Short mmCIF file of C-alpha atoms and ligand atoms in Angstrom, two decimals:
data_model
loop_
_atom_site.label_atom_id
_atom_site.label_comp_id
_atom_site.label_asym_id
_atom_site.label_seq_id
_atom_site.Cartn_x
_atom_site.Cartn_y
_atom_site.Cartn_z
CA UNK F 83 1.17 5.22 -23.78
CA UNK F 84 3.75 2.65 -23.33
CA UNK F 85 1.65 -0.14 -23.96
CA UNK F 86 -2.02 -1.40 -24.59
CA UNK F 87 -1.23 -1.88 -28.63
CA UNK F 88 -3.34 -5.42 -27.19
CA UNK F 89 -6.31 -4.08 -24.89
CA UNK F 90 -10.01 -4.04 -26.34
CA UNK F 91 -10.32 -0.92 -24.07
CA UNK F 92 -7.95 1.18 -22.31
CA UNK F 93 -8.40 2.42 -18.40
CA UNK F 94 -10.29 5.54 -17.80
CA UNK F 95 -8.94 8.31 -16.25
CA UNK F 96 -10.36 6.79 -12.74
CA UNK F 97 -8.52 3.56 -12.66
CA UNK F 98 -5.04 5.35 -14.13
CA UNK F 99 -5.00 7.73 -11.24
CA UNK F 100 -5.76 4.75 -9.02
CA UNK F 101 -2.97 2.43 -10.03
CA UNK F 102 -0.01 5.55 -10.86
CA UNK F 103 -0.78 6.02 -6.84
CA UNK F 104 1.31 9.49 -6.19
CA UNK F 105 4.15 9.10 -8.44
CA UNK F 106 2.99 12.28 -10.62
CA UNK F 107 0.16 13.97 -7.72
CA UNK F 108 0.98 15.84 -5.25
CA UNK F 109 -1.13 16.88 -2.47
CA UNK F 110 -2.69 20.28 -1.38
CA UNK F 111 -1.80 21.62 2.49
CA UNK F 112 -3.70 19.53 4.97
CA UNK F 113 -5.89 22.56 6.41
CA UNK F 114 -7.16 23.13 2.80
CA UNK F 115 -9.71 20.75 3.70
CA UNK F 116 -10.29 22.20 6.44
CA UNK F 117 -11.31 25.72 4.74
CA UNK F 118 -14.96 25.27 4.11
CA UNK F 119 -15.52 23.60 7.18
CA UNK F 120 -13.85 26.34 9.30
CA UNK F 121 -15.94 29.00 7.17
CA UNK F 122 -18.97 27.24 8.92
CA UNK F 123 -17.46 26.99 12.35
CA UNK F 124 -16.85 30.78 12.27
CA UNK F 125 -20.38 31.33 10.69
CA UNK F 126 -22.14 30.26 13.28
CA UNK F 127 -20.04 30.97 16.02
CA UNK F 128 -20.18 34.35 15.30
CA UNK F 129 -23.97 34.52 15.54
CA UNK F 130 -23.63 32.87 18.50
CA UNK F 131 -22.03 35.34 20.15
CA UNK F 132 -24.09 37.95 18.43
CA UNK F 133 -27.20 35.98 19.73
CA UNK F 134 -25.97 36.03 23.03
CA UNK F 135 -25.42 40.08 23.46
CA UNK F 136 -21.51 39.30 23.09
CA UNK F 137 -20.81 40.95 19.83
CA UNK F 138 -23.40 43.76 18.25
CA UNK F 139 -25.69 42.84 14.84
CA UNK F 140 -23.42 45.36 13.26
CA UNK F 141 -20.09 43.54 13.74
CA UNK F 142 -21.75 40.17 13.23
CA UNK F 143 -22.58 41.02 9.78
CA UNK F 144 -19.21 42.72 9.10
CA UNK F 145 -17.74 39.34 9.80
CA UNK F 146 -20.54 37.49 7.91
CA UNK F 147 -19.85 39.58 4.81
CA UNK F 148 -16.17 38.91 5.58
CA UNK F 149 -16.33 35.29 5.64
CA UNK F 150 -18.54 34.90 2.68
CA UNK F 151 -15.75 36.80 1.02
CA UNK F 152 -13.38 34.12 1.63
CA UNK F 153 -16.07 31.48 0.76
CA UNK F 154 -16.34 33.03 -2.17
CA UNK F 155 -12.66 33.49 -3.20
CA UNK F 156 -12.08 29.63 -1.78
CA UNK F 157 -14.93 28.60 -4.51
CA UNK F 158 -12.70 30.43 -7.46
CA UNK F 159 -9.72 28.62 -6.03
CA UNK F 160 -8.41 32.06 -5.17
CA UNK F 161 -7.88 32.08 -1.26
CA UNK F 162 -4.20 30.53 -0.72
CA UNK F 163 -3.17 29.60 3.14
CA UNK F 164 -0.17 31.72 3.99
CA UNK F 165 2.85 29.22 5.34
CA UNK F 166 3.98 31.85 7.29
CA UNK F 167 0.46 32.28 9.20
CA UNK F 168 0.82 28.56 10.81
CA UNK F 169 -2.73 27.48 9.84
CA UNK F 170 -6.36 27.81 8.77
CA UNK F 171 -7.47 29.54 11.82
CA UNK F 172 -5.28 31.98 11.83
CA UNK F 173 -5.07 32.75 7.43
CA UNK F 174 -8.90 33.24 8.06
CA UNK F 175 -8.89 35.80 11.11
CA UNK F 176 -5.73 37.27 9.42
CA UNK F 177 -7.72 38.28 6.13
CA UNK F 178 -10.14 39.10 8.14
CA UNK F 179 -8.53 41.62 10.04
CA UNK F 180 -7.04 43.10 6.67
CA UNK F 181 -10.67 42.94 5.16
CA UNK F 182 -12.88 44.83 8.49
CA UNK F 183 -10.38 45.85 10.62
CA UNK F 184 -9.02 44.51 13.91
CA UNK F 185 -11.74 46.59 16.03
CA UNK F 186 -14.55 43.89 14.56
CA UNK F 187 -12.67 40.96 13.05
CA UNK F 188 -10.87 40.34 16.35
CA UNK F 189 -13.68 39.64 18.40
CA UNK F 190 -14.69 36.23 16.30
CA UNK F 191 -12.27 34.32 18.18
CA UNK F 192 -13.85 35.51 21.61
CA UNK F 193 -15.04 32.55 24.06
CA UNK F 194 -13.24 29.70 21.80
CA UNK F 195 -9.76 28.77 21.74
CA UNK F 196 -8.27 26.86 18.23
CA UNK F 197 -8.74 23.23 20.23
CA UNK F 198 -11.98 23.52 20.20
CA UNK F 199 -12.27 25.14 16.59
CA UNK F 200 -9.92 22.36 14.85
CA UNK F 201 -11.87 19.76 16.59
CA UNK F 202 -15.14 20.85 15.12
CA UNK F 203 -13.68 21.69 12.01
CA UNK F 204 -12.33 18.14 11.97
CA UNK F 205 -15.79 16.42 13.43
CA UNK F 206 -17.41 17.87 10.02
CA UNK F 207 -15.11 17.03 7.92
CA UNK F 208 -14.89 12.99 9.66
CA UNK F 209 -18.88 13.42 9.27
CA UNK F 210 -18.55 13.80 5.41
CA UNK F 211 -16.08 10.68 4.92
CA UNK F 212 -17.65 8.50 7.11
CA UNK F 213 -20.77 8.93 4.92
CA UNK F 214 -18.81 9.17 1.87
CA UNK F 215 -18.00 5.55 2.81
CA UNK F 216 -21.44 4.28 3.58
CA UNK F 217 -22.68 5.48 0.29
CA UNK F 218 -20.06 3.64 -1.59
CA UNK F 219 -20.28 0.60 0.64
CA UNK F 220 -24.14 0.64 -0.35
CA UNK F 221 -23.13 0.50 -4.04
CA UNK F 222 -20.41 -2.21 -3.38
CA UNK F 223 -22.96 -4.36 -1.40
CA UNK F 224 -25.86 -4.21 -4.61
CA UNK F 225 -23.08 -4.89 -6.90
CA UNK F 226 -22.00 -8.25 -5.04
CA UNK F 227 -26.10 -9.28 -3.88
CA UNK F 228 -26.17 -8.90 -7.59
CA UNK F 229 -23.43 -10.79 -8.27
CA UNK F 230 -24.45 -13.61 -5.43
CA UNK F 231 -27.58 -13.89 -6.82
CA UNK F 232 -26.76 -14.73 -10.79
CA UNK F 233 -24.11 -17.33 -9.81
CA UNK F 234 -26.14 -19.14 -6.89
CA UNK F 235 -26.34 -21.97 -9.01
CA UNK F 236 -22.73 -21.65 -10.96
CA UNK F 237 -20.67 -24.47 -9.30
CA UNK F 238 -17.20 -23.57 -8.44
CA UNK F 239 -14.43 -24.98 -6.40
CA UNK F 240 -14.54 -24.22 -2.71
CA UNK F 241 -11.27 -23.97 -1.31
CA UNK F 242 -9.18 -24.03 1.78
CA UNK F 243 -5.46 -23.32 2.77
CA UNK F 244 -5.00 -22.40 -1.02
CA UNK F 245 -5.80 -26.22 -2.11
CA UNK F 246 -9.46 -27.76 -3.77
CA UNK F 247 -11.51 -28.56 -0.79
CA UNK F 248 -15.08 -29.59 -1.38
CA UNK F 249 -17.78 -28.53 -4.74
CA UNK F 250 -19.64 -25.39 -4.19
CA UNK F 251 -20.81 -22.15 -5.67
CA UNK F 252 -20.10 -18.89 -6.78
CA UNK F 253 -22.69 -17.46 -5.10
CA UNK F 254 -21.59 -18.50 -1.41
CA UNK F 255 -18.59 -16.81 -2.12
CA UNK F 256 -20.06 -13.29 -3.18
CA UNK F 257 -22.45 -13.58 -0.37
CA UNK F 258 -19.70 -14.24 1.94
CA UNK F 259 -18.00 -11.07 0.74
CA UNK F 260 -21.46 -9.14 0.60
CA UNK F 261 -22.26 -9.81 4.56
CA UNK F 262 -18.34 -8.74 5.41
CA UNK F 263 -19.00 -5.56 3.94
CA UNK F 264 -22.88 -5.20 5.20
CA UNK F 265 -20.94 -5.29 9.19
CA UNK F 266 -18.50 -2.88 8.10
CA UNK F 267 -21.50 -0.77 6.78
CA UNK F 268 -22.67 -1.19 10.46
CA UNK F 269 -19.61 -0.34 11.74
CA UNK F 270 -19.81 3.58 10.17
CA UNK F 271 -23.36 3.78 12.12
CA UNK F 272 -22.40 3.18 14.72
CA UNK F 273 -19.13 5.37 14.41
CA UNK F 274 -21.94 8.44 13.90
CA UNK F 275 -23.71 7.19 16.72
CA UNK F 276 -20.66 8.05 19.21
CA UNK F 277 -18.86 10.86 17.54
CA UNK F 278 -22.14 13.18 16.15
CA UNK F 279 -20.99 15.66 18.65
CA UNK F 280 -19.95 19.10 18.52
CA UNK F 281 -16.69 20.19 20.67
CA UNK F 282 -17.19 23.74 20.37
CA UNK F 283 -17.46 25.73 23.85
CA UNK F 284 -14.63 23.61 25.24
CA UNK F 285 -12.32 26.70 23.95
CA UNK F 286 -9.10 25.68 25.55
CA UNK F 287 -10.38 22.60 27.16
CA UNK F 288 -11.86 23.84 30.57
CA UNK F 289 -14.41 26.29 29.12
CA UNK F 290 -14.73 30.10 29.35
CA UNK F 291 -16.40 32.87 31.71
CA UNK F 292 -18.52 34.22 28.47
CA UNK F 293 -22.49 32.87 28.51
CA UNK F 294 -22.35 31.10 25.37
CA UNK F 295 -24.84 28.32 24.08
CA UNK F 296 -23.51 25.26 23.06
CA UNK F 297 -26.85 24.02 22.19
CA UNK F 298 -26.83 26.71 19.43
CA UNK F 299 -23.57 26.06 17.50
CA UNK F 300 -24.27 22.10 17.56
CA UNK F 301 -27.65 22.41 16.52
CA UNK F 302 -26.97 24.53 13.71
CA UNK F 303 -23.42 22.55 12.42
CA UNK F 304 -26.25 19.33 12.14
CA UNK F 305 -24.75 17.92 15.42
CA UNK F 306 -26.83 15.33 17.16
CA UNK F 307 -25.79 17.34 19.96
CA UNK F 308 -22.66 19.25 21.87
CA UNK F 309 -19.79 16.76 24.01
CA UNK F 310 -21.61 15.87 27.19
CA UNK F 311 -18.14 17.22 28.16
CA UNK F 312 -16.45 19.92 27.54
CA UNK F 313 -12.95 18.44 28.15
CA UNK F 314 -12.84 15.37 26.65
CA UNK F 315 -13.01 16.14 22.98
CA UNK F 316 -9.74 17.91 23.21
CA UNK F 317 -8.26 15.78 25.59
CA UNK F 318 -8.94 13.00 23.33
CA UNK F 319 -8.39 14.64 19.98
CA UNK F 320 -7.45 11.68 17.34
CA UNK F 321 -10.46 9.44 18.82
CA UNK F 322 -12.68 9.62 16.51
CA UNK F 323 -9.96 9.65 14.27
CA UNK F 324 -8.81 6.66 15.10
CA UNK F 325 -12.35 5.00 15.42
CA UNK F 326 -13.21 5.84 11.47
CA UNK F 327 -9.27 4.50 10.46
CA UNK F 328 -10.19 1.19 12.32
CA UNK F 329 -13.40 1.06 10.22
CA UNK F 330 -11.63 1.54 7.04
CA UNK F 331 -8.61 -0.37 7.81
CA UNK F 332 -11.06 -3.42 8.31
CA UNK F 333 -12.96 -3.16 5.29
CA UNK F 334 -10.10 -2.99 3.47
CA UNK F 335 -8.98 -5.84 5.01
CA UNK F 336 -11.78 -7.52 3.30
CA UNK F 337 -11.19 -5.32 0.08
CA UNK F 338 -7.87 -7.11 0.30
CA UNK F 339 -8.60 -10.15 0.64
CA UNK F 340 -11.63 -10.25 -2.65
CA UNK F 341 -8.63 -8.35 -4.84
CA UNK F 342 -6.43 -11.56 -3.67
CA UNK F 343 -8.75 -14.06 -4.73
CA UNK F 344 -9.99 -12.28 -7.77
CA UNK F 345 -6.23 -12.30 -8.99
CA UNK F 346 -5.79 -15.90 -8.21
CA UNK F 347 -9.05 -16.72 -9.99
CA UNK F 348 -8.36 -14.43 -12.46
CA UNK F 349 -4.71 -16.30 -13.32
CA UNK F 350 -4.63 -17.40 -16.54
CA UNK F 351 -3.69 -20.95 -14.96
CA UNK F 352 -6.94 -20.85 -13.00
CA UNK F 353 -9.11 -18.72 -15.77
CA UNK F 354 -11.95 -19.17 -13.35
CA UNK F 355 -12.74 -15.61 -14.37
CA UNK F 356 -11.29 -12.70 -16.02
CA UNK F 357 -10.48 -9.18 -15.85
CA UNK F 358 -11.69 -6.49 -18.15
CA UNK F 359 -8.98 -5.03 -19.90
CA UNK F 360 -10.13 -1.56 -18.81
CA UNK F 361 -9.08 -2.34 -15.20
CA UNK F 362 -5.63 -3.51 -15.96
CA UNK F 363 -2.51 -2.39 -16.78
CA UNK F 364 0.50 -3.66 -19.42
CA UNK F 365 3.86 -3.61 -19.55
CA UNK F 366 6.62 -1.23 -20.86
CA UNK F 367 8.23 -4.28 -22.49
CA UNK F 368 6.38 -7.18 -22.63
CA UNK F 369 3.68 -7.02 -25.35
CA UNK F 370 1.51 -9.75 -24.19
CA UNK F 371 1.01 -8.33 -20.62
CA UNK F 372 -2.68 -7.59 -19.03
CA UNK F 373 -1.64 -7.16 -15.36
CA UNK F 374 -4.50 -6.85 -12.29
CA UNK F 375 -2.82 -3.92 -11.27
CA UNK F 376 -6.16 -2.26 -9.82
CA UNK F 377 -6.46 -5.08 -7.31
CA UNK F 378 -2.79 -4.65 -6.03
CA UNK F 379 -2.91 -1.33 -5.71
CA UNK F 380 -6.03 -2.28 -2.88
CA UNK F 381 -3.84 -4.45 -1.09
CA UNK F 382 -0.95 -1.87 -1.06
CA UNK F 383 -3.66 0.73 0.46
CA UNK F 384 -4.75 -2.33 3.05
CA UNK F 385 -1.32 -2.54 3.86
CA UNK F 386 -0.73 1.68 4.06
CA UNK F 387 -4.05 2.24 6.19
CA UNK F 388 -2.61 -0.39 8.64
CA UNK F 389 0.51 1.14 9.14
CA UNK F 390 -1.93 4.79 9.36
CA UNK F 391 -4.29 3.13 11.91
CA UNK F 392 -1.37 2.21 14.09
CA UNK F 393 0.40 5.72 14.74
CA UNK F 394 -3.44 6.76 14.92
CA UNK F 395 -3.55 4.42 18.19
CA UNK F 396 -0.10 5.85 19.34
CA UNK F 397 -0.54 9.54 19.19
CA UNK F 398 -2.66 10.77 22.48
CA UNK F 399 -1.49 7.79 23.95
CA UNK F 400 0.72 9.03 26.79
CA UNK F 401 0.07 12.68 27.20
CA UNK F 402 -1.31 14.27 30.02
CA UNK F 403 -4.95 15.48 30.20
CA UNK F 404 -5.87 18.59 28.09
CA UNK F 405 -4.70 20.03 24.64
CA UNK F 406 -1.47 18.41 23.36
CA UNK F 407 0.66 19.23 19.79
CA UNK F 408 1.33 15.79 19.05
CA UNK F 409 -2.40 15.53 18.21
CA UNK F 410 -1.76 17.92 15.06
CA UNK F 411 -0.27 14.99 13.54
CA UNK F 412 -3.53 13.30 13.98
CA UNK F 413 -5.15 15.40 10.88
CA UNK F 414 -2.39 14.39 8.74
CA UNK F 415 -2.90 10.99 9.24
CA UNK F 416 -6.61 10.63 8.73
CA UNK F 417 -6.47 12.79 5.49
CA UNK F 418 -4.06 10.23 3.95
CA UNK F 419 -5.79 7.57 4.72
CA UNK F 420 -9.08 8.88 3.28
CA UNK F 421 -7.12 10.15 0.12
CA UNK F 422 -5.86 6.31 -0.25
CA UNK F 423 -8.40 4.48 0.86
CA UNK F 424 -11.97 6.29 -0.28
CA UNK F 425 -11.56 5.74 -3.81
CA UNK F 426 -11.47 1.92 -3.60
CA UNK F 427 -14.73 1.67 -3.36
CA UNK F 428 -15.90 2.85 -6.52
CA UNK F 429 -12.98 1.04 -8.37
CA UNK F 430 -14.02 -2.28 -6.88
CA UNK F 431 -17.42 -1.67 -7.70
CA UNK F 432 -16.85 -0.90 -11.24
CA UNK F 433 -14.49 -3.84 -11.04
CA UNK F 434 -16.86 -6.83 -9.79
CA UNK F 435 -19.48 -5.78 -12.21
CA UNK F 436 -17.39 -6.15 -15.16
CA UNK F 437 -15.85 -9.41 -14.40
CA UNK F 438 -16.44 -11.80 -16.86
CA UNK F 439 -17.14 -15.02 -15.31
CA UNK F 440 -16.07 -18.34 -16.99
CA UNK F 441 -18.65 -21.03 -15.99
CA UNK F 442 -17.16 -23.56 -17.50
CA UNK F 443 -13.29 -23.63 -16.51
CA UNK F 444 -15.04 -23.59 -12.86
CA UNK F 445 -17.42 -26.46 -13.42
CA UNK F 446 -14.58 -28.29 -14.81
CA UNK F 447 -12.13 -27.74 -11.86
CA UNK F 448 -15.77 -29.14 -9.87
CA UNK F 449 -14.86 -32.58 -11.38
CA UNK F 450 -10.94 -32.95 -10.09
CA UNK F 451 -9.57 -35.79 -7.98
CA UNK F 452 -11.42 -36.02 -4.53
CA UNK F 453 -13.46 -33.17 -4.69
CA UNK F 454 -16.97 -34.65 -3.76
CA UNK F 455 -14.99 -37.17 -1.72
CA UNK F 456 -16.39 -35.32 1.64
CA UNK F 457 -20.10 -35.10 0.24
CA UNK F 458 -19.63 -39.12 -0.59
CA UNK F 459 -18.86 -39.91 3.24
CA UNK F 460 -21.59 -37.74 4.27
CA UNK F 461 -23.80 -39.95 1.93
CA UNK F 462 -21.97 -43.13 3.66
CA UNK F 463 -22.54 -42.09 7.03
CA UNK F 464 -26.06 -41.31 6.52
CA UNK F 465 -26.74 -44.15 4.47
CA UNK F 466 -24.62 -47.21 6.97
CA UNK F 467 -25.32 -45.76 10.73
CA UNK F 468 -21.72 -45.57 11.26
CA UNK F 469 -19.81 -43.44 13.37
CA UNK F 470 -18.26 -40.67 11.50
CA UNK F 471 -14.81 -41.15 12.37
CA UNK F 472 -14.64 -45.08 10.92
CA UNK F 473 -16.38 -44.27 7.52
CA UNK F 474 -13.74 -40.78 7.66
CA UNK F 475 -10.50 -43.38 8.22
CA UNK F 476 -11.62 -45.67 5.43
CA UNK F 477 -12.12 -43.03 3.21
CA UNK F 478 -8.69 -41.44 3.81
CA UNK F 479 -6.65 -44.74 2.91
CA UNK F 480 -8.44 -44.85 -0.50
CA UNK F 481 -7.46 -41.09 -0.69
CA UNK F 482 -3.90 -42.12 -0.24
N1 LIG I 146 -3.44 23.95 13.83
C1 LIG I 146 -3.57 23.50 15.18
C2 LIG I 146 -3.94 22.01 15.20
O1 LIG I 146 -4.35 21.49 14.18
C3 LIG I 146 -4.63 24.26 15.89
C4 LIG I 146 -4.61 24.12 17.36
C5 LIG I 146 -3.53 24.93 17.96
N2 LIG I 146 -3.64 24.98 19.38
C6 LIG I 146 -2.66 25.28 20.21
N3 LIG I 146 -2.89 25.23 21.47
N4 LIG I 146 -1.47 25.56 19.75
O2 LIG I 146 -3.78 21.38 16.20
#
């Protein structure tokens, strides 16, 4: 390490990867994701169509025993996607074909098209983050009604427009930031509540002459239930997409804005609270530095799922009805912004219940210049009768 020769404890393994961002990662192919999920897809599309008299019992467990092959091989880290094979879909019926033979393998893809396979592969995997950020919302919301509750009483400046406003309490403040994150919590609910719907049996977007049952492959992918249409999933691939991204964008607004204040706190001109060493960062030349790089690295991801959540909004915007390319670009976009924004979460967490709060540097910033010069005019008011306004004017010349 370049520095650290004055930290009590060094950053884990977590917060380095955090705040190094992707200058030494890389990332695996987008549709790598995708693998498991498509594994399913073709699981139980496959006895679908066996259910339904389209394929025999014989092929469907050829192509069973073929995919649990790749499940298998995908589990040792041994099944690589083939560039040259465009994507998932295809490197899975390719190997498939290789493995069984074209005479079986080639009738999983009957009655679906690859619209209506990426967006169910895609619905799963948007099912698993969007709970993957309730459950670490949860933890983020103890940690701060934790946090509210010990410093209820602990007086601390309340400010506004960056300058002392009035006396108040810690507490208020970590509520604040507790009920913020409680509505975003809200706001993945109700994102399951619209999108927990399965697009399969759309195939190309206008359906297919086979009798299959969407009922089936919905019900057993743990869909609430299949699109009440079969053309608008694909139509308007990169909705639900885009729905999640807002979510996240907005809860790391707020993210943002607690890292902000926790730095400015956390100042050592302020010392209103301060910063494990564990969750910052020093410098390559400056041997004093403890830098709250953890909390600017969530502002910089604020600031990246913004600019994310806008081309979300853009692509699908102007295309005619039915399957469009541009909506590819869709997957990219959402997989970044879950790679930058997911881990936050935890950091923050581990974060906000190490702080170390200092009690009383904030009850002595309580006691500056004009500070309880609101709560005395309340008092005067109250006490005289008179309107606000005069005792609020007489007050402000002895501010002067
Ligand atoms: N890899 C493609 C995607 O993610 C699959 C869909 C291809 N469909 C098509 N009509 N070319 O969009």
């Amino acid at each position: 390490m370049m520095w650290g020769g004055n930290f009590k404890q060094m950053p884990d393994q977590q917060v380095l990867d955090f705040t190094s961002g992707w200058d030494v990662k890389s990332k695996p192919a987008y549709d790598e994701r995708l693998l498991p999920y498509d594994i399913k897809v073709n699981q139980v599309h496959s006895q679908m169509l066996a259910g339904q008299g389209i394929i025999t019992e014989t092929e469907l467990v050829k192509i069973l025993a073929g995919l649990e092959h790749i499940k298998q091989l995908h589990n040792q880290g041994k099944f690589k996607l083939v560039p040259g094979l465009e994507d998932v879909h295809t490197n899975v019926e390719s190997y498939l074909v290789k493995k069984i033979g074209v005479r079986i393998a080639g009738k999983l893809h009957t009655a679906r098209s690859r619209n209506d396979q990426v967006a169910a592969d895609m619905q799963l995997y948007l099912k698993d983050q969007c709970l993957e950020y309730a459950v670490g919302l949860k933890r983020l919301i103890k940690a701060l009604g934790v946090a509210q509750s010990t410093f209820k009483q602990a007086p601390a400046p309340g400010f506004t427009h960056h300058r002392l406003a009035v006396v108040s309490n810690l507490g208020l403040v970590f509520g604040a930031w507790k009920t913020s994150l409680q509505r975003d919590n809200q706001r993945f609910t109700h994102w399951m509540d619209l999108y927990d719907k399965c697009p399969l049996g759309g195939a190309a977007g206008y359906g297919t002459s086979f009798k299959i049952s969407r009922q089936y492959t919905a019900k057993r992918l743990g869909f609430k239930a299949p699109y009440e249409n079969i053309l608008d999933p694909i139509t308007n691939r990169g909705e639900p997409e885009t729905a999640l991204a807002f979510n996240v964008t907005i809860m790391m607004k707020h993210l943002s804005q607690i890292a902000q204040t926790l730095i400015i706190f956390s100042m050592p001109q302020f010392d209103y609270l301060r910063l494990p060493d564990q969750f910052c960062t020093g410098s390559s030349i400056m041997p004093h530095k403890k830098n709250p790089d953890v909390l600017e690295a969530i502002k910089a991801k604020t600031a990246v799922a913004n600019g994310l959540l806008n081309s979300l909004m853009m692509i699908n915007s102007s295309n005619l009805v039915g399957y469009n390319k541009d909506t590819q670009w869709t997957k990219y976009l959402i997989m970044d912004l879950v790679d930058e924004t997911l881990p936050s979460l935890t950091i923050m967490t581990r974060l906000l219940s190490s702080i170390i709060v200092n009690k009383q540097q904030l009850e002595q910033a309580c006691h500056a210049d004009d500070l309880n010069v609101t709560l005395m005019m309340e008092k005067e008011v109250k006490r005289t009768g008179q309107p606000f306004r005069r005792v609020k004017q007489a007050m402000e010349r002895r501010c002067k």
